[in-house]
CSV table of C-alpha atoms (C1' of nucleotides) in Angstrom, one decimal:
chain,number,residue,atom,x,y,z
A,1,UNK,CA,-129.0,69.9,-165.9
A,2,UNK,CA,-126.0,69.8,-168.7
A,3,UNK,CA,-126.1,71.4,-172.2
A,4,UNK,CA,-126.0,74.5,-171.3
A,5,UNK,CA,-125.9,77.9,-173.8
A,6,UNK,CA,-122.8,79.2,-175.2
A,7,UNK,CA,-122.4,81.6,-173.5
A,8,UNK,CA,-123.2,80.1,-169.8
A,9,UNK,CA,-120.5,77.3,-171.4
A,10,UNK,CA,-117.7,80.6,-171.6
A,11,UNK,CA,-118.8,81.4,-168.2
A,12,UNK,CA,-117.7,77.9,-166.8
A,13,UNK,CA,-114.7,77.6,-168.9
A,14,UNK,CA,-113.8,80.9,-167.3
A,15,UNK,CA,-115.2,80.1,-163.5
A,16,UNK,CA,-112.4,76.6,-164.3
A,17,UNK,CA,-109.8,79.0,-165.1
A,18,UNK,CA,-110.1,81.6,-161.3
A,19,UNK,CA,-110.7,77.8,-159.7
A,20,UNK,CA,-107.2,76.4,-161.0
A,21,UNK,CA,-105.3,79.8,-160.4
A,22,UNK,CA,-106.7,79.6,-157.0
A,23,UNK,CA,-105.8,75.8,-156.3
A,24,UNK,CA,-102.8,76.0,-157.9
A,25,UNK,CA,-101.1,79.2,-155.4
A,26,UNK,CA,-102.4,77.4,-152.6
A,27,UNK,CA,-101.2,73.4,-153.8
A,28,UNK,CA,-98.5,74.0,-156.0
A,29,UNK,CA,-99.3,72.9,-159.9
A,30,UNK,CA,-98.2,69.7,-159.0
A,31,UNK,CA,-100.4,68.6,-156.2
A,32,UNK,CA,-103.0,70.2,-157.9
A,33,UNK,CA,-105.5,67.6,-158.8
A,34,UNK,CA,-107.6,68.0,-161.6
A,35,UNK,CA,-110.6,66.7,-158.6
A,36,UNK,CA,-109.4,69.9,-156.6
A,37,UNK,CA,-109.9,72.1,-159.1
A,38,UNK,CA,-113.1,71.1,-160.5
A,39,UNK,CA,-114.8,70.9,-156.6
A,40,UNK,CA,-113.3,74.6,-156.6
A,41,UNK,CA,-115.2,75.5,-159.8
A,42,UNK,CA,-118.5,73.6,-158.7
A,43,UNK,CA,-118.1,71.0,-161.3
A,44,UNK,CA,-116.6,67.7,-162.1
A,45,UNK,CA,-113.4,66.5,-163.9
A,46,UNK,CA,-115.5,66.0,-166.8
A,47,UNK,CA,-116.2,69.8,-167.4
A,48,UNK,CA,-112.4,70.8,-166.9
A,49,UNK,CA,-111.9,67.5,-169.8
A,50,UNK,CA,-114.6,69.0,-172.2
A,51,UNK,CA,-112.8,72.3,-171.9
A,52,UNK,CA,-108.7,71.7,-171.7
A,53,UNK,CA,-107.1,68.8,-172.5
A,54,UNK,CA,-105.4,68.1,-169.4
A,55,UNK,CA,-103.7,70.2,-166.8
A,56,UNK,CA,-100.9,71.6,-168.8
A,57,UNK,CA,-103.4,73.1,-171.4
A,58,UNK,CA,-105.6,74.8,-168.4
A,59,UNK,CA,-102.0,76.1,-166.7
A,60,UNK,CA,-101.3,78.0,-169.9
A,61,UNK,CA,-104.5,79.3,-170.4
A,62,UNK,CA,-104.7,80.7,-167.0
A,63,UNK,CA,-101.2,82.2,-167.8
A,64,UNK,CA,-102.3,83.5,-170.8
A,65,UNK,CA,-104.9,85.3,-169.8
A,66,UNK,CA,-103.2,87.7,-167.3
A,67,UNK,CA,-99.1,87.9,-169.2
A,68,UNK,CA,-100.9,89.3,-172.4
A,69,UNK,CA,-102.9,92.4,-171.9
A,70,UNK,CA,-99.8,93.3,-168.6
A,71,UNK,CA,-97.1,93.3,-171.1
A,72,UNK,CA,-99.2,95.1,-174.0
A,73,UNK,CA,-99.8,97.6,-170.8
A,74,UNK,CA,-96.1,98.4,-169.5
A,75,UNK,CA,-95.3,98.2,-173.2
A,76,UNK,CA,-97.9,101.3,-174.1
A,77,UNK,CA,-95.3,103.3,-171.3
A,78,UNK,CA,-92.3,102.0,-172.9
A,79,UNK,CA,-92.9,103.0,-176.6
A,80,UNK,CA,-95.1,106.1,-175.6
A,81,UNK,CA,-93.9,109.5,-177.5
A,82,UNK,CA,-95.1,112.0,-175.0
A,83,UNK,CA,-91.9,111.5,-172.7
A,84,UNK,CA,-89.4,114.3,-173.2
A,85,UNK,CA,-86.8,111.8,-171.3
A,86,UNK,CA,-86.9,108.3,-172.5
A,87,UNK,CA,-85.6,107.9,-169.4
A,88,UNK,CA,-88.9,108.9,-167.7
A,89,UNK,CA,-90.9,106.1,-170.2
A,90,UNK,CA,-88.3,103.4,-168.8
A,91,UNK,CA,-89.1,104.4,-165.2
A,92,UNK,CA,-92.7,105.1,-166.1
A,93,UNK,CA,-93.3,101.5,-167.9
A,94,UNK,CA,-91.4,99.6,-164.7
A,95,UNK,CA,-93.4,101.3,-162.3
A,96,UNK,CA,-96.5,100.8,-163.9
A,97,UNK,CA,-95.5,96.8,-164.0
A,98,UNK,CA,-94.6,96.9,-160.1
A,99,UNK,CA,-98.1,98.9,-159.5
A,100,UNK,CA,-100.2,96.5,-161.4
A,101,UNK,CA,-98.8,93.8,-159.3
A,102,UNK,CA,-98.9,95.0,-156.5
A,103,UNK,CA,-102.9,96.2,-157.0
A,104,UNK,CA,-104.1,93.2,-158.4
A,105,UNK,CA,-104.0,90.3,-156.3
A,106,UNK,CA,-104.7,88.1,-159.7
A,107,UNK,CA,-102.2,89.3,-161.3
A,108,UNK,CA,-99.7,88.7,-158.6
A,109,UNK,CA,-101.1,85.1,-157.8
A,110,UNK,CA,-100.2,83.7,-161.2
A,111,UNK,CA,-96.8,85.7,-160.9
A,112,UNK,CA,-96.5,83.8,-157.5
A,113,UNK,CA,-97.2,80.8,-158.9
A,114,UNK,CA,-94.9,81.1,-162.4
A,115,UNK,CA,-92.2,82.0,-159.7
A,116,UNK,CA,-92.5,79.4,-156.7
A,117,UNK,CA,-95.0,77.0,-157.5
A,118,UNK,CA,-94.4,75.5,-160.7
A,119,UNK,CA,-91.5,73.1,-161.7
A,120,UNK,CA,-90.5,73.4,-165.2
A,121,UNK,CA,-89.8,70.1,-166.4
A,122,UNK,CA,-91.4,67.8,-169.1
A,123,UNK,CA,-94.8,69.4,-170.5
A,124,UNK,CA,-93.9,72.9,-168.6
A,125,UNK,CA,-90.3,72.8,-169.6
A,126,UNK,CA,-91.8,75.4,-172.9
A,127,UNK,CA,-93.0,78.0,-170.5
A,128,UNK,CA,-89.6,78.8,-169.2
A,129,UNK,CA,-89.0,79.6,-172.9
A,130,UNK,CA,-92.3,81.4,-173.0
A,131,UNK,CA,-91.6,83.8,-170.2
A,132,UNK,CA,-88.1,84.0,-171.5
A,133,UNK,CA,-88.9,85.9,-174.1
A,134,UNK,CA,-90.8,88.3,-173.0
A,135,UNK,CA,-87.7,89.1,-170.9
A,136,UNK,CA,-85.1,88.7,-173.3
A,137,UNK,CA,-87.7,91.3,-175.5
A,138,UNK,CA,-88.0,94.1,-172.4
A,139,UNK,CA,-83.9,94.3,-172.7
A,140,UNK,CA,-84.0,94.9,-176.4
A,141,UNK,CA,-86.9,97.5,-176.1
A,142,UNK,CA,-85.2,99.4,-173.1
A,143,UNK,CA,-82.1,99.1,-174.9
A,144,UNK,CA,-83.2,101.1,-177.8
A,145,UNK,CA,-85.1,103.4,-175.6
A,146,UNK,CA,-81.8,103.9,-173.6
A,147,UNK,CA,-79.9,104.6,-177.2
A,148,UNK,CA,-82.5,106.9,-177.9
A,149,UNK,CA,-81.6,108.6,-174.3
A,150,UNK,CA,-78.0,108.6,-174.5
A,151,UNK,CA,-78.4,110.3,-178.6
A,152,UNK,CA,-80.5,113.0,-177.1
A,153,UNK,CA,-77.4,113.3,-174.2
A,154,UNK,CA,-79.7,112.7,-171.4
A,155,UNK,CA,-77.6,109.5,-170.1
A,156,UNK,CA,-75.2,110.7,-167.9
A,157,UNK,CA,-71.9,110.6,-169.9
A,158,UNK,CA,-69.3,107.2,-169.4
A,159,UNK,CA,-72.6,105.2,-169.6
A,160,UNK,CA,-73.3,102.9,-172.4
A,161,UNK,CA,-76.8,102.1,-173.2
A,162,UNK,CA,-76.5,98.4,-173.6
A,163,UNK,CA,-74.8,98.1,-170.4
A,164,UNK,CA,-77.2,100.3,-168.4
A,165,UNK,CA,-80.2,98.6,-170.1
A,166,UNK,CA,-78.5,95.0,-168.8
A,167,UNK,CA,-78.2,96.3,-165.6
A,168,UNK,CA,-81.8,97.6,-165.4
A,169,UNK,CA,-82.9,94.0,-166.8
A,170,UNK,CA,-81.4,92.9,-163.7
A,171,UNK,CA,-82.9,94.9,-161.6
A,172,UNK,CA,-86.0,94.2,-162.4
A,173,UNK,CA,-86.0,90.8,-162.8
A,174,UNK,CA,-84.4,90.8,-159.3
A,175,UNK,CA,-86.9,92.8,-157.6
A,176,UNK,CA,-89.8,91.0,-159.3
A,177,UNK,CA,-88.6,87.7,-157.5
A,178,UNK,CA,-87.4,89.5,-154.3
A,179,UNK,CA,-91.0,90.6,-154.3
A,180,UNK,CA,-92.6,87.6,-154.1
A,181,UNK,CA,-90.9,85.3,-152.9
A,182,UNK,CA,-88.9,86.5,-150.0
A,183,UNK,CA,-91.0,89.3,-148.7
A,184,UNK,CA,-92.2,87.6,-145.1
A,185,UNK,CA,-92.6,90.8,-143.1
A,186,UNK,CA,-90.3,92.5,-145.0
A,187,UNK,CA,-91.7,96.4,-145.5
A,188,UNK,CA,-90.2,95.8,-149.5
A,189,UNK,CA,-93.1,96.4,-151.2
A,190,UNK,CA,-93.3,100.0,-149.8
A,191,UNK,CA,-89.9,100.7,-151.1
A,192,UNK,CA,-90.4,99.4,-154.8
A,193,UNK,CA,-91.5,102.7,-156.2
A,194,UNK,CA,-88.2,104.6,-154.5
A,195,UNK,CA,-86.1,101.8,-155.7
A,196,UNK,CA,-86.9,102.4,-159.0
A,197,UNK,CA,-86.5,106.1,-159.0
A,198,UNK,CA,-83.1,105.6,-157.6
A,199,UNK,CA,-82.1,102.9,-159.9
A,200,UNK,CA,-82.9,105.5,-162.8
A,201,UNK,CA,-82.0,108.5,-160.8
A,202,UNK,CA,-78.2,106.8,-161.0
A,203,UNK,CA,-78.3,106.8,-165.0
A,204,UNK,CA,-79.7,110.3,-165.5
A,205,UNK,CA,-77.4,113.5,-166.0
A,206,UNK,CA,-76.9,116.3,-162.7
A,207,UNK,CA,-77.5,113.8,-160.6
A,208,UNK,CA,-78.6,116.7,-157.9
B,1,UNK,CA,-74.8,41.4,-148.8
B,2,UNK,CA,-75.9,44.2,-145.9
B,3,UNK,CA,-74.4,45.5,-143.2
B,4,UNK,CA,-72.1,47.5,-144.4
B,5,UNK,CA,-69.2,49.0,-142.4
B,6,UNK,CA,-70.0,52.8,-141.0
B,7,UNK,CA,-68.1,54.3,-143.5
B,8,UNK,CA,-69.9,52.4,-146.1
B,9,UNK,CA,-72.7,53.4,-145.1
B,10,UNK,CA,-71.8,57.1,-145.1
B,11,UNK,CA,-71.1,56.3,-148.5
B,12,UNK,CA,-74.1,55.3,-149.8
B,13,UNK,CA,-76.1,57.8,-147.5
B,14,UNK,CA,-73.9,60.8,-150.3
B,15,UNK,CA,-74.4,58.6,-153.7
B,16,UNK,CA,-78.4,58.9,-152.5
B,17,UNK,CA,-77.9,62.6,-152.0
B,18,UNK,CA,-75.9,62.9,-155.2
B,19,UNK,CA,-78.6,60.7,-157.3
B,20,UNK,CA,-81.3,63.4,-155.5
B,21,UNK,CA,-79.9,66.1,-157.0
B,22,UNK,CA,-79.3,64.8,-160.6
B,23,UNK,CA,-83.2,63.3,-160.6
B,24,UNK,CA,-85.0,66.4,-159.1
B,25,UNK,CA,-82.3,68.0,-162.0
B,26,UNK,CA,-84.1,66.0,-164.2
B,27,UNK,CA,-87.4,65.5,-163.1
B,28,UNK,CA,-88.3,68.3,-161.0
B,29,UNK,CA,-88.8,67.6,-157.4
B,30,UNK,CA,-92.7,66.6,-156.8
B,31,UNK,CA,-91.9,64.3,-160.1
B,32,UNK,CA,-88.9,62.6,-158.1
B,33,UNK,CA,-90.2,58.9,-157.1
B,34,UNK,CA,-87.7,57.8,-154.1
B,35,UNK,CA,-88.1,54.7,-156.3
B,36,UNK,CA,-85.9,56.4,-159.3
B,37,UNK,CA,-83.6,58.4,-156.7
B,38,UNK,CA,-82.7,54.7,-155.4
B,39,UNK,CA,-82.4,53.0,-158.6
B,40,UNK,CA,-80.0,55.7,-159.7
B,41,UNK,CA,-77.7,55.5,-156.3
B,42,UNK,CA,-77.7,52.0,-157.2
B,43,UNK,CA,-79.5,50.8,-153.7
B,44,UNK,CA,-83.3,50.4,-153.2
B,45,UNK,CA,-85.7,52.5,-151.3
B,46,UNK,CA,-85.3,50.6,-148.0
B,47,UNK,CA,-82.1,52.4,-148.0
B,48,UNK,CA,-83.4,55.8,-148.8
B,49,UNK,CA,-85.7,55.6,-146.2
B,50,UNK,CA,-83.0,54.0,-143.9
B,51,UNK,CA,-81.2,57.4,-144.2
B,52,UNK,CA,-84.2,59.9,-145.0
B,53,UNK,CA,-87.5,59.9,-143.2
B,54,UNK,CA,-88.9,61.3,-146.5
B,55,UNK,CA,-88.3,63.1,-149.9
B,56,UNK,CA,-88.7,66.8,-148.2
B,57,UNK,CA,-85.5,65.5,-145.6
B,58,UNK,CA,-83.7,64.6,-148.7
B,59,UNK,CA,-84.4,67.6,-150.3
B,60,UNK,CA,-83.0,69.4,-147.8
B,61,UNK,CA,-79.7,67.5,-146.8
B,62,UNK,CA,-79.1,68.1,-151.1
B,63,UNK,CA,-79.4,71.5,-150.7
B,64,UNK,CA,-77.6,72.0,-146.9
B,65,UNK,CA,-74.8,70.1,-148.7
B,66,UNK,CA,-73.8,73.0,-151.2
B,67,UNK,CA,-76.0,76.4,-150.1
B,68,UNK,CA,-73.2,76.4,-146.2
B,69,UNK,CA,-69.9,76.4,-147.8
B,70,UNK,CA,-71.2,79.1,-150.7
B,71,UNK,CA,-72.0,81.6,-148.4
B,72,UNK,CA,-68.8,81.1,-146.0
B,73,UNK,CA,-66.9,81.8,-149.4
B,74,UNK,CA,-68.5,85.1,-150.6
B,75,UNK,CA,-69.0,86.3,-147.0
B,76,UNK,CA,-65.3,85.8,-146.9
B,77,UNK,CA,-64.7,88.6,-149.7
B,78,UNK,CA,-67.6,90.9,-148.2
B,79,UNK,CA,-66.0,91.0,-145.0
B,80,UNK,CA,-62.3,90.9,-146.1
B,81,UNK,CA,-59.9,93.6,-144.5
B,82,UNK,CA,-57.6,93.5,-147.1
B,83,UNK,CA,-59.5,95.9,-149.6
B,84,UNK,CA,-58.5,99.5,-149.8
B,85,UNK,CA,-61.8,100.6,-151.0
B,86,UNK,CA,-64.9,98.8,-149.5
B,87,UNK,CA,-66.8,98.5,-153.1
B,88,UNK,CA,-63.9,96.3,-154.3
B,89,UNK,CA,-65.2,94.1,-151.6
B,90,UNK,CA,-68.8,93.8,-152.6
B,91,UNK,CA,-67.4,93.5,-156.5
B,92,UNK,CA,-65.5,90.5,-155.4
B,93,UNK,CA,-67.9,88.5,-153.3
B,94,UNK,CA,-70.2,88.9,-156.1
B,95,UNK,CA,-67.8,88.0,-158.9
B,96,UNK,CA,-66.7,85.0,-156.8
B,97,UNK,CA,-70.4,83.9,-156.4
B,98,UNK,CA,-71.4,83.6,-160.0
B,99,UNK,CA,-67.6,82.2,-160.6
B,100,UNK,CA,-68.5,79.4,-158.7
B,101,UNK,CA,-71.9,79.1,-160.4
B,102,UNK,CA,-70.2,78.9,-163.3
B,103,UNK,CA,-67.5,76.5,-162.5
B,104,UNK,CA,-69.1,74.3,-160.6
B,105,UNK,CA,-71.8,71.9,-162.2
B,106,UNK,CA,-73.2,71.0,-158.5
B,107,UNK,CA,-73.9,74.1,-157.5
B,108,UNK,CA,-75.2,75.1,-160.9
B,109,UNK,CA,-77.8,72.0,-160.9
B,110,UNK,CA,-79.3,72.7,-157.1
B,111,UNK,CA,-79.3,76.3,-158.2
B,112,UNK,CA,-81.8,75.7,-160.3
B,113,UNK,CA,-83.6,72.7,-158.7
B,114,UNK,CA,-84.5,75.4,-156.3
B,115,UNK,CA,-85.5,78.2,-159.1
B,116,UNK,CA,-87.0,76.2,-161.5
B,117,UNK,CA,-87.6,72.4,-160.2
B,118,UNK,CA,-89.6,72.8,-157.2
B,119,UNK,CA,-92.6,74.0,-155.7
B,120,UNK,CA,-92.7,75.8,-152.6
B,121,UNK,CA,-95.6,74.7,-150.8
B,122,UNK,CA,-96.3,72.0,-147.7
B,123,UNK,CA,-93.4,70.5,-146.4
B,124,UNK,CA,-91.7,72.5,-148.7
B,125,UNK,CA,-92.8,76.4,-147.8
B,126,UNK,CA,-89.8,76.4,-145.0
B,127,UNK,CA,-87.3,76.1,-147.7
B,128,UNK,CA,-88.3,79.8,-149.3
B,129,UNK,CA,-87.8,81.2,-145.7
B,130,UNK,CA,-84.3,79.4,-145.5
B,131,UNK,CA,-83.4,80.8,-148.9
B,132,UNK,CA,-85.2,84.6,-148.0
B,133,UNK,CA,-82.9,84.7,-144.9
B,134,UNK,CA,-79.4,84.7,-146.7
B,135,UNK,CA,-81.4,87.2,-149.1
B,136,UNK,CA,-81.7,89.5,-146.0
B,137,UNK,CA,-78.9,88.5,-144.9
B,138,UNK,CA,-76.8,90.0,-148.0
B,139,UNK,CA,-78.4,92.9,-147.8
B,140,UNK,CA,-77.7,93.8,-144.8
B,141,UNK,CA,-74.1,93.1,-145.0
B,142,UNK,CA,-74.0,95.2,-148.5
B,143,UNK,CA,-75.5,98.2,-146.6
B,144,UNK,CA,-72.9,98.3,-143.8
B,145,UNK,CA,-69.8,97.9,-146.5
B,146,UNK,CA,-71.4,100.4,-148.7
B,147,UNK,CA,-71.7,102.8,-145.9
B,148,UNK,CA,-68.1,101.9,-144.6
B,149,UNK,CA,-67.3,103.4,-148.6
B,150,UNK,CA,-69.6,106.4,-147.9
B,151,UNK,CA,-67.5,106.9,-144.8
B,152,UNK,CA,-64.3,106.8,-146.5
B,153,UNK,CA,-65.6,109.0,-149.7
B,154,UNK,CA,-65.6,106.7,-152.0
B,155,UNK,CA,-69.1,106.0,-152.8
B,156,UNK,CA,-70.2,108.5,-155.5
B,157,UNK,CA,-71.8,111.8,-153.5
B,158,UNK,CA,-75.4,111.7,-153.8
B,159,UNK,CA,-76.1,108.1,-153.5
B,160,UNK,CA,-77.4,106.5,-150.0
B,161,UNK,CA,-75.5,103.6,-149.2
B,162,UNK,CA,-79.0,101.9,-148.4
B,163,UNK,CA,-80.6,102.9,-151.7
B,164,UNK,CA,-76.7,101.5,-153.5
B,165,UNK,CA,-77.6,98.3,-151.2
B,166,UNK,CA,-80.9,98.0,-152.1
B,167,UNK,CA,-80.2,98.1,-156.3
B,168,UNK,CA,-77.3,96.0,-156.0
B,169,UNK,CA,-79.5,93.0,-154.0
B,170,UNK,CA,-81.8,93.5,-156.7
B,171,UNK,CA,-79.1,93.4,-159.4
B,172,UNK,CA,-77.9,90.1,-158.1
B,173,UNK,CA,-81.0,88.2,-157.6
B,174,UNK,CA,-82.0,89.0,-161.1
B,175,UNK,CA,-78.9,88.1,-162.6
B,176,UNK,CA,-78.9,85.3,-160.8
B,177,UNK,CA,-82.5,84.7,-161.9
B,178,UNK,CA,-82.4,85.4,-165.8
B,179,UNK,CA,-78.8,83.0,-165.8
B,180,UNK,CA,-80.3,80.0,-165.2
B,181,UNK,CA,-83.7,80.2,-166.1
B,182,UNK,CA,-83.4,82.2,-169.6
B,183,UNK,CA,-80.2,81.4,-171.0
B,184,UNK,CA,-81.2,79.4,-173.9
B,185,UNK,CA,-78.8,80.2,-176.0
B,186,UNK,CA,-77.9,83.6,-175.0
B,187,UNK,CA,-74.3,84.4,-173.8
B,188,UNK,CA,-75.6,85.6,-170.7
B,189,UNK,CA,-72.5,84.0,-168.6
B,190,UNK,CA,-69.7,85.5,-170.8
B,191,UNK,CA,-71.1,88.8,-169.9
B,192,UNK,CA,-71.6,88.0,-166.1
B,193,UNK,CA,-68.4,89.7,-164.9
B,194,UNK,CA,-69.0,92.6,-167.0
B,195,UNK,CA,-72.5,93.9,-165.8
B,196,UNK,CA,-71.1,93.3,-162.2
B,197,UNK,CA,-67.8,95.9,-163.2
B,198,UNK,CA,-70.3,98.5,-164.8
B,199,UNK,CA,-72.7,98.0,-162.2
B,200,UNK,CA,-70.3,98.6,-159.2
B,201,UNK,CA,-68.8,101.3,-161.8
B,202,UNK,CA,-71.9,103.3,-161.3
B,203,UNK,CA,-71.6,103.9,-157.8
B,204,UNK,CA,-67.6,104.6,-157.9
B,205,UNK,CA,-66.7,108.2,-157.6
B,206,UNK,CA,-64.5,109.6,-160.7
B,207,UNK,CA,-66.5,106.9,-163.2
B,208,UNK,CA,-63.2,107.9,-166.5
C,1,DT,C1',-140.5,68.6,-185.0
C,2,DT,C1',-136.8,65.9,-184.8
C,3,DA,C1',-132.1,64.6,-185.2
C,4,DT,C1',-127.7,66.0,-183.8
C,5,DA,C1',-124.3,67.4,-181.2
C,6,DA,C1',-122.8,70.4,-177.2
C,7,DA,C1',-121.9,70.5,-172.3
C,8,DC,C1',-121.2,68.3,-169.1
C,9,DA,C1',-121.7,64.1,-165.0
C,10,DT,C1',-120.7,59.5,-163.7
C,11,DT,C1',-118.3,55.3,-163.7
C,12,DC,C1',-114.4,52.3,-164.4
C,13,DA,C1',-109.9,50.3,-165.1
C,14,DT,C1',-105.3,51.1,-164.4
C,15,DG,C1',-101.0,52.5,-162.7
C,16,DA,C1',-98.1,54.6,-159.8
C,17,DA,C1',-96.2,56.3,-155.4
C,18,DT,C1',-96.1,56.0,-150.6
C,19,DG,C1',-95.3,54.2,-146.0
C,20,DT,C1',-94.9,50.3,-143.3
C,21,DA,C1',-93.8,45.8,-142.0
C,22,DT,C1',-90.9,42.2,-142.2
C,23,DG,C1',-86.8,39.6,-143.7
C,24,DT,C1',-81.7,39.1,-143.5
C,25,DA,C1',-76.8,39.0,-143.4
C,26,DA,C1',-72.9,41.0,-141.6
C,27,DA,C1',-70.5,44.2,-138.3
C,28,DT,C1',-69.8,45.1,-133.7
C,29,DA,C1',-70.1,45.0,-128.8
C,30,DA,C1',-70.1,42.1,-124.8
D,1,DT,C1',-68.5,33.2,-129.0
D,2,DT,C1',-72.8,34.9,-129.1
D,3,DA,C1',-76.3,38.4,-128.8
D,4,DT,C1',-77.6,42.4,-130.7
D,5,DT,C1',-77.9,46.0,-133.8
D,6,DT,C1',-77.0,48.0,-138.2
D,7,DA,C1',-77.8,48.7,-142.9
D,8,DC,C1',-80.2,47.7,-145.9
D,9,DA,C1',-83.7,44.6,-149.4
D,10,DT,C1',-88.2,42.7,-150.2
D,11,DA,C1',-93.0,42.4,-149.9
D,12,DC,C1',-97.5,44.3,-149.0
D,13,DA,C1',-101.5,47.3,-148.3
D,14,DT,C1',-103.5,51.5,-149.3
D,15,DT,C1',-104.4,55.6,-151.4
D,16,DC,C1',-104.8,58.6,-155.2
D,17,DA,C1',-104.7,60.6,-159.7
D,18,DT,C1',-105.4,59.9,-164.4
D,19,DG,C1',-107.7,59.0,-168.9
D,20,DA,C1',-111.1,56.9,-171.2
D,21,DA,C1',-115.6,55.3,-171.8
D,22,DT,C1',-120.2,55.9,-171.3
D,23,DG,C1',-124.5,58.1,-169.8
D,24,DT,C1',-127.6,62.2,-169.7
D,25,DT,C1',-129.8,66.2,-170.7
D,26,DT,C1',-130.9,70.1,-173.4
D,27,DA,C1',-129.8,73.9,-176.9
D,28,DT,C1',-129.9,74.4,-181.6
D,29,DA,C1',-130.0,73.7,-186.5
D,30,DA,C1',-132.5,71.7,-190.3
DNA sequence: TTATAAACATTCATGAATGTATGTAAATAA
DNA sequence: TTATTTACATACATTCATGAATGTTTATAA
């Protein structure tokens, strides 16, 4: 039976879509034959050709559809006006990332894969760039946010708001890939939510 | 002509290593034919499997090669007797590691072979553990010198020395992190040494 | 109602990478 | 001096993934 209805046609695009994600954490994106992943969605290569037009096409798709609506998320935290502190939206926005991630096994699959299961050469060599911005954007935002603290003197004095946003930048981007990639047994992902609120507790005036 | 003398052959076993590293550079890793990695040492793949029993073997003699000798060096500074104040120590083994990141090409290009150019599945899943280890590893070593600094008063009252440990280890791997995979174009590295002084700056008591 | 095109499945040709097996000349040990 | 390895090069068989070409229904528009 082929020629199916639109909307059963979505349904198998999207079925393609879980079926890479879930070939490509356990193969890597390289090893991940287009075979593989069509056996995964219960079809054959020629569905995953009707839909994407090879591999690289279906990997950013499958990207796509979980970056978006997670940084249109943490972002709602960052720029949100009912924070006295916008100290509290920084904290608020990064824990919200860490949480999501840490609830959503989805979500943290194609983070795993982004981070250790991908090599960014040739036709993937643009998604470095892609996810690059997004991080080179979260330091301007928390920058500003941080400005916007340190005007209303709730940075602790002797700190200057581009240096304290770098430093966060780190941070997260550090515990993001400490996260998932060496965690083996480690009990780090019960601490996240206390490292954060001592990374912002060390920026924020009376430190009690 | 074969049969080269042992020292010959010791030789051509590094210019294979040293071809490795500029093709999985290059190519990424999985992308990596032992057929190119020969052609550029200048031999054929008879002599890449003479001296590796596969790509994974090669893979990790490349990175055994550079990853040994880092660690000696910034362990050297962590665990240095000659620093007054125990967070000078931790400021210089982590200046001295991204020096050397900076200054030396080789290091910089299996840096990110390992972030960026390979996938960490199969043969190759060990490698994140080898890498996670020194992770741990430098934490643990932060915590003790940090708490040396507690013990001495000169860690800023109200911060844990595991909680200081904890945000620098994240601080580092990120840095790490966004310098080689999102640099394009930004001047990241001339502001390297900088985040690490306000950073450690943070957790100094009497920050002017 | 019928033609068209959508949504796949199937088949085929091709190339590329791997591992192994075998060849070979020179260094080295005896 | 000669036998034996060493340090490769060459050749071969096999597997495997890709992309394109073609086949096959069936929803849908006219």
């Amino acid at each position: 039976m082929v020629r199916k209805t639109k909307e059963e046609a979505e349904q198998t695009r999207k079925e393609i879509i879980h079926a890479a994600r879930r070939v490509f954490h356990e193969y890597g994106v390289s090893r991940s034959t287009l075979e593989k992943i069509a056996k995964a969605a219960g079809v054959t290569r020629g569905a995953v050709y009707w839909h994407f037009q090879d591999k690289a096409e279906l990997f950013f798709a499958m990207r796509e559809d979980v970056f978006a609506p997670l940084v249109e998320r943490t972002d709602a935290y960052l720029l949100s006006e009912r924070f006295d502190n916008p100290l509290d939206a920084i904290e608020a926005s990064i824990t919200e990332f860490f949480r999501v991630l840490e609830d959503s096994a989805v979500v943290r699959e194609v983070f795993e894969i982004m981070i250790s299961r991908c090599e960014y050469v040739g036709e993937f060599s643009s998604v470095e760039e892609e996810v690059g911005r997004p991080a080179q954007d979260f330091l301007a935002k928390i920058e500003r946010v941080y400005r916007q603290a340190a005007e209303r003197g709730m940075l602790r004095p002797g700190i200057d708001p581009l240096d304290a946003a770098r430093d966060t930048w780190a941070f997260t981007s550090g515990l993001l890939h400490l996260l998932l990639s060496c965690q083996r047994g480690s009990d780090l992902s019960q601490q996240v939510s206390a490292m954060i609120r001592v990374h912002m507790a060390m920026r924020r005036i009376t430190p009690s």
